[in-house]
């Protein structure tokens, strides 16, 4: 696959081939006269534009969505809008678009021999569910106990998402961790008297307390919040590798420990209503490198029953 893509990349006809400038400038003679022309610069040739399809990517990426791609053979470094992307040994990689991303994402692959390929990936806008509440003021700041406990909880969540575990779960076709009625959508947002509240950062599945939750893909456990956190309740975070994580909130019980490798489909805990939850449900949140993404298209259609 990667070999084919690499050769295909060289066939992009509408882009002129990069200038074949020498990679190293000839050494300037020590006795050079002052009016002699300066030695040629050693800058790499300009990037070659490729279609995202040639990187194994879809032609566009949805807001809050992920995409898998394959970098050409010889890629030494891959960046998305300037930030490094984890590149597997076979060239596979994963990228995501923020819920509020607009315009295009720019992928740049640096290849051996100072060649550079660049692909721009348009971001497809989505219509997020917005609810305007003109009579309700934004929820007031919670109590002193919350204010005292919250900073440490947020630090633990950030640390768990930044572990960078060695897992190939990101390559798998994700499953739903529980099946049931979707009771809350990713990206939904309330506007209080014109003031936007924070948007819903995961997908909610309504199920009874005690329903088993399974790993949607392979991963490494990076956080077990037990005793429960103020908002998330009993919270479990899995690292699927390549910067992709899953968080499971409001659990009544967690059956795995930090550092444990779990397999897709393996039971990891039970649905509950711990933390700030109006009833028993699973809130499943995903992030890629800190960008919040929508688990729903990652897992696909909800199976019946
Ligand atoms: Zn939720």
Coordinates of C-alpha atoms and ligand atoms in Angstrom, one line a residue:
X1 CA 0.0 0.0 0.0
X2 CA 2.6 2.5 1.1
X3 CA 4.9 1.7 -1.8
X4 CA 2.0 2.2 -4.3
X5 CA 1.2 5.5 -2.7
X6 CA 4.8 6.7 -2.8
X7 CA 5.0 6.0 -6.5
X8 CA 1.6 7.5 -7.1
X9 CA 2.7 10.7 -5.2
X10 CA 5.5 11.1 -7.8
X11 CA 2.9 11.1 -10.6
X12 CA 1.1 14.3 -9.6
X13 CA 1.2 15.9 -13.0
X14 CA -0.1 19.4 -12.4
X15 CA 2.7 20.3 -10.0
X16 CA 6.1 21.1 -11.4
X17 CA 8.9 18.9 -10.1
X18 CA 11.0 20.6 -7.5
X19 CA 14.1 22.3 -8.7
X20 CA 17.1 20.0 -8.5
X21 CA 19.2 22.3 -6.5
X22 CA 22.4 20.7 -5.2
X23 CA 21.9 19.6 -1.6
X24 CA 25.3 20.9 -0.5
X25 CA 26.8 24.1 -1.7
X26 CA 30.3 23.9 -3.1
X27 CA 32.8 25.1 -0.5
X28 CA 33.6 28.8 -0.9
X29 CA 37.2 29.3 -1.7
X30 CA 39.1 31.1 1.2
X31 CA 40.5 33.6 -1.3
X32 CA 37.2 34.5 -2.8
X33 CA 37.1 38.0 -4.2
X34 CA 34.6 40.3 -2.6
X35 CA 32.6 40.8 -5.8
X36 CA 32.3 37.0 -6.5
X37 CA 28.7 35.7 -6.4
X38 CA 27.7 34.2 -3.1
X39 CA 27.6 30.4 -2.9
X40 CA 24.3 28.7 -3.7
X41 CA 21.9 28.4 -0.8
X42 CA 21.4 24.9 0.7
X43 CA 17.7 25.3 1.3
X44 CA 15.6 22.1 0.5
X45 CA 13.5 22.3 -2.6
X46 CA 10.0 23.7 -2.1
X47 CA 7.3 21.2 -0.9
X48 CA 5.5 19.2 -3.5
X49 CA 1.7 19.4 -3.3
X50 CA -0.1 16.1 -3.1
X51 CA -3.8 15.2 -2.8
X52 CA -4.7 13.9 0.7
X53 CA -5.9 10.8 -1.0
X54 CA -2.3 10.0 -1.9
X55 CA -1.6 9.9 1.8
X56 CA -4.3 7.4 2.2
X57 CA -6.6 10.0 3.7
X58 CA -10.2 10.7 2.8
X59 CA -10.6 13.8 0.6
X60 CA -11.9 15.8 3.6
X61 CA -12.2 15.6 7.4
X62 CA -15.3 16.5 9.5
X63 CA -15.2 18.8 12.4
X64 CA -14.6 16.7 15.5
X65 CA -13.6 13.7 13.3
X66 CA -10.6 11.5 12.8
X67 CA -8.9 10.2 9.7
X68 CA -6.3 7.4 9.2
X69 CA -3.6 7.8 6.6
X70 CA -0.4 6.2 5.2
X71 CA 2.7 8.3 4.7
X72 CA 4.9 7.4 1.7
X73 CA 7.9 5.2 2.1
X74 CA 10.9 7.3 3.2
X75 CA 8.9 9.7 5.4
X76 CA 11.0 10.7 8.3
X77 CA 8.7 13.2 9.9
X78 CA 5.0 14.1 9.6
X79 CA 3.4 17.3 10.9
X80 CA -0.2 18.6 11.1
X81 CA -0.3 22.4 11.1
X82 CA 3.3 22.3 12.3
X83 CA 2.8 19.9 15.2
X84 CA 4.4 16.4 15.0
X85 CA 2.2 13.4 14.2
X86 CA 3.0 9.9 15.5
X87 CA 4.1 7.8 12.6
X88 CA 4.0 4.0 12.9
X89 CA 6.8 1.9 11.5
X90 CA 4.6 1.0 8.6
X91 CA 3.7 4.6 7.8
X92 CA 0.2 4.5 9.2
X93 CA -0.9 7.6 11.2
X94 CA -4.0 9.1 12.7
X95 CA -5.1 12.8 12.7
X96 CA -8.2 14.6 14.0
X97 CA -10.0 17.9 13.5
X98 CA -11.2 20.0 16.4
X99 CA -15.0 20.6 16.8
X100 CA -14.5 24.2 15.9
X101 CA -11.8 23.8 13.2
X102 CA -12.4 25.7 10.0
X103 CA -10.7 26.0 6.6
X104 CA -8.1 23.4 5.9
X105 CA -5.6 21.3 7.8
X106 CA -2.1 21.1 6.4
X107 CA -0.1 17.9 6.5
X108 CA 3.6 18.0 5.7
X109 CA 5.7 14.9 5.2
X110 CA 9.5 15.3 5.2
X111 CA 11.1 12.5 3.1
X112 CA 14.7 11.4 2.9
X113 CA 16.6 13.3 0.3
X114 CA 15.2 16.7 1.5
X115 CA 11.9 16.1 -0.4
X116 CA 8.8 17.4 1.2
X117 CA 5.2 16.6 0.4
X118 CA 2.3 18.8 1.5
X119 CA -1.4 17.9 1.5
X120 CA -4.2 20.2 2.5
X121 CA -7.3 18.6 3.9
X122 CA -10.5 20.6 3.9
X123 CA -12.5 20.6 7.2
X124 CA -16.2 19.8 6.6
X125 CA -18.5 21.9 9.0
X126 CA -21.1 20.1 11.0
X127 CA -24.3 21.5 12.4
X128 CA -24.0 21.2 16.2
X129 CA -27.1 21.2 18.4
X130 CA -27.5 24.6 19.9
X131 CA -30.0 25.4 22.6
X132 CA -30.8 29.0 23.3
X133 CA -31.9 29.7 26.9
X134 CA -32.8 33.3 27.1
X135 CA -34.3 33.2 30.6
X136 CA -31.7 31.1 32.4
X137 CA -28.4 32.5 33.6
X138 CA -25.3 30.5 33.2
X139 CA -24.9 27.9 36.0
X140 CA -23.2 29.6 39.0
X141 CA -19.7 28.7 40.2
X142 CA -20.0 25.6 42.4
X143 CA -19.1 25.4 46.1
X144 CA -15.8 25.8 48.0
X145 CA -15.3 22.0 48.1
X146 CA -15.4 21.8 44.3
X147 CA -13.0 24.7 44.0
X148 CA -10.6 23.1 46.4
X149 CA -10.6 19.6 44.8
X150 CA -10.9 20.6 41.1
X151 CA -7.3 21.7 40.2
X152 CA -5.8 18.3 41.3
X153 CA -8.5 16.4 39.4
X154 CA -7.8 18.4 36.2
X155 CA -4.0 17.8 36.6
X156 CA -4.6 14.1 36.9
X157 CA -6.8 14.1 33.7
X158 CA -4.3 16.1 31.7
X159 CA -1.5 13.8 32.9
X160 CA -3.5 10.7 32.0
X161 CA -4.2 12.0 28.5
X162 CA -0.5 12.9 27.9
X163 CA 1.0 9.5 28.8
X164 CA 1.5 8.4 25.1
X165 CA 1.1 4.7 25.8
X166 CA 2.3 2.1 23.4
X167 CA -0.9 0.6 21.9
X168 CA -2.2 -0.2 18.5
X169 CA -5.8 0.2 19.5
X170 CA -6.1 3.4 17.3
X171 CA -5.8 1.2 14.2
X172 CA -8.9 -0.9 15.1
X173 CA -12.5 -0.5 14.1
X174 CA -14.0 0.9 17.3
X175 CA -17.0 -0.7 19.0
X176 CA -19.5 0.9 21.2
X177 CA -18.5 0.4 24.9
X178 CA -22.2 0.0 25.7
X179 CA -25.2 -0.2 23.4
X180 CA -28.4 1.7 24.1
X181 CA -30.3 5.0 23.4
X182 CA -28.0 7.9 22.7
X183 CA -29.2 10.6 25.2
X184 CA -26.6 13.3 24.6
X185 CA -24.7 14.3 21.5
X186 CA -21.1 15.5 21.2
X187 CA -20.8 19.2 20.5
X188 CA -24.2 20.1 21.8
X189 CA -24.1 23.5 23.4
X190 CA -26.4 25.8 25.5
X191 CA -26.4 29.5 24.9
X192 CA -27.4 31.3 28.1
X193 CA -28.8 34.8 27.3
X194 CA -26.4 35.0 24.4
X195 CA -23.4 33.6 26.5
X196 CA -22.3 30.2 25.2
X197 CA -21.7 27.5 27.8
X198 CA -19.1 24.9 27.3
X199 CA -20.1 22.3 24.7
X200 CA -20.8 18.6 25.5
X201 CA -17.5 16.9 25.1
X202 CA -18.7 13.3 24.6
X203 CA -21.6 11.1 23.7
X204 CA -24.1 9.8 26.3
X205 CA -25.6 6.4 26.2
X206 CA -28.5 5.8 28.6
X207 CA -28.3 2.4 30.3
X208 CA -29.2 1.1 33.7
X209 CA -26.8 1.2 36.6
X210 CA -24.6 -1.9 36.6
X211 CA -24.6 -2.5 32.8
X212 CA -21.1 -3.8 31.8
X213 CA -18.9 -1.3 29.9
X214 CA -16.3 -2.9 27.5
X215 CA -13.2 -1.5 25.9
X216 CA -14.1 0.0 22.5
X217 CA -10.6 -0.9 21.3
X218 CA -7.3 -2.1 22.7
X219 CA -5.7 0.3 25.1
X220 CA -3.7 0.9 28.3
X221 CA -5.4 2.2 31.4
X222 CA -3.9 5.6 32.3
X223 CA -6.4 6.8 35.0
X224 CA -8.7 5.2 37.5
X225 CA -10.5 8.0 39.5
X226 CA -11.7 6.1 42.5
X227 CA -12.8 7.7 44.9
X228 CA -15.0 9.5 42.3
X229 CA -14.1 13.0 40.9
X230 CA -16.4 15.9 41.5
X231 CA -17.9 16.1 37.9
X232 CA -16.8 12.9 36.2
X233 CA -17.5 10.6 39.1
X234 CA -15.7 7.3 38.7
X235 CA -13.6 8.0 35.7
X236 CA -11.5 5.6 33.6
X237 CA -9.2 6.7 30.8
X238 CA -7.7 4.4 28.2
X239 CA -4.9 5.3 25.9
X240 CA -5.3 3.7 22.4
X241 CA -1.9 4.9 21.2
X242 CA -1.0 7.6 18.5
X243 CA -2.4 10.3 20.8
X244 CA -5.9 8.8 20.9
X245 CA -7.7 8.4 24.3
X246 CA -11.1 7.4 25.6
X247 CA -12.6 8.5 28.9
X248 CA -15.6 6.8 30.5
X249 CA -17.5 8.8 33.1
X250 CA -20.0 8.3 35.9
X251 CA -19.1 4.6 36.4
X252 CA -20.5 2.8 39.4
X253 CA -17.5 0.4 39.4
X254 CA -14.1 0.2 37.7
X255 CA -12.6 -3.3 37.1
X256 CA -9.1 -2.5 35.8
X257 CA -6.0 -0.8 37.2
X258 CA -3.6 1.8 35.9
X259 CA -1.0 0.4 33.6
X260 CA -3.2 -2.6 32.6
X261 CA -3.4 -3.5 28.9
X262 CA -7.0 -4.1 27.9
X263 CA -8.3 -5.8 24.8
X264 CA -11.2 -4.7 22.6
X265 CA -14.4 -6.0 24.1
X266 CA -12.9 -6.7 27.5
X267 CA -15.2 -5.6 30.5
X268 CA -13.6 -2.5 32.2
X269 CA -16.4 -1.4 34.6
X270 CA -20.1 -0.8 35.1
X271 CA -22.5 2.1 34.1
X272 CA -23.4 4.4 37.0
X273 CA -24.4 7.9 38.0
X274 CA -21.4 9.0 40.1
X275 CA -20.3 12.6 39.8
X276 CA -22.5 15.2 38.1
X277 CA -25.1 13.0 36.4
X278 CA -28.9 13.3 36.4
X279 CA -29.3 9.6 35.9
X280 CA -27.4 6.4 35.1
X281 CA -25.6 6.7 31.7
X282 CA -22.2 6.3 30.1
X283 CA -20.5 9.5 29.0
X284 CA -17.8 8.4 26.5
X285 CA -15.3 11.1 25.5
X286 CA -12.4 10.9 23.1
X287 CA -9.4 13.1 22.5
X288 CA -6.6 13.1 20.1
X289 CA -3.5 15.0 21.3
X290 CA -5.8 17.1 23.5
X291 CA -8.3 17.8 20.7
X292 CA -11.8 16.6 21.7
X293 CA -13.4 14.5 19.0
X294 CA -16.8 12.9 18.5
X295 CA -16.9 9.2 19.4
X296 CA -20.1 8.6 17.5
X297 CA -18.6 8.5 13.9
X298 CA -15.6 6.6 15.3
X299 CA -17.8 3.8 16.6
X300 CA -20.3 3.9 13.7
X301 CA -24.0 3.1 13.8
X302 CA -25.3 1.9 17.2
X303 CA -26.1 -1.8 17.0
X304 CA -29.8 -2.7 17.6
X305 CA -30.7 -4.1 20.9
Ligands
LIG1 ZN1 -22.4 13.5 28.8

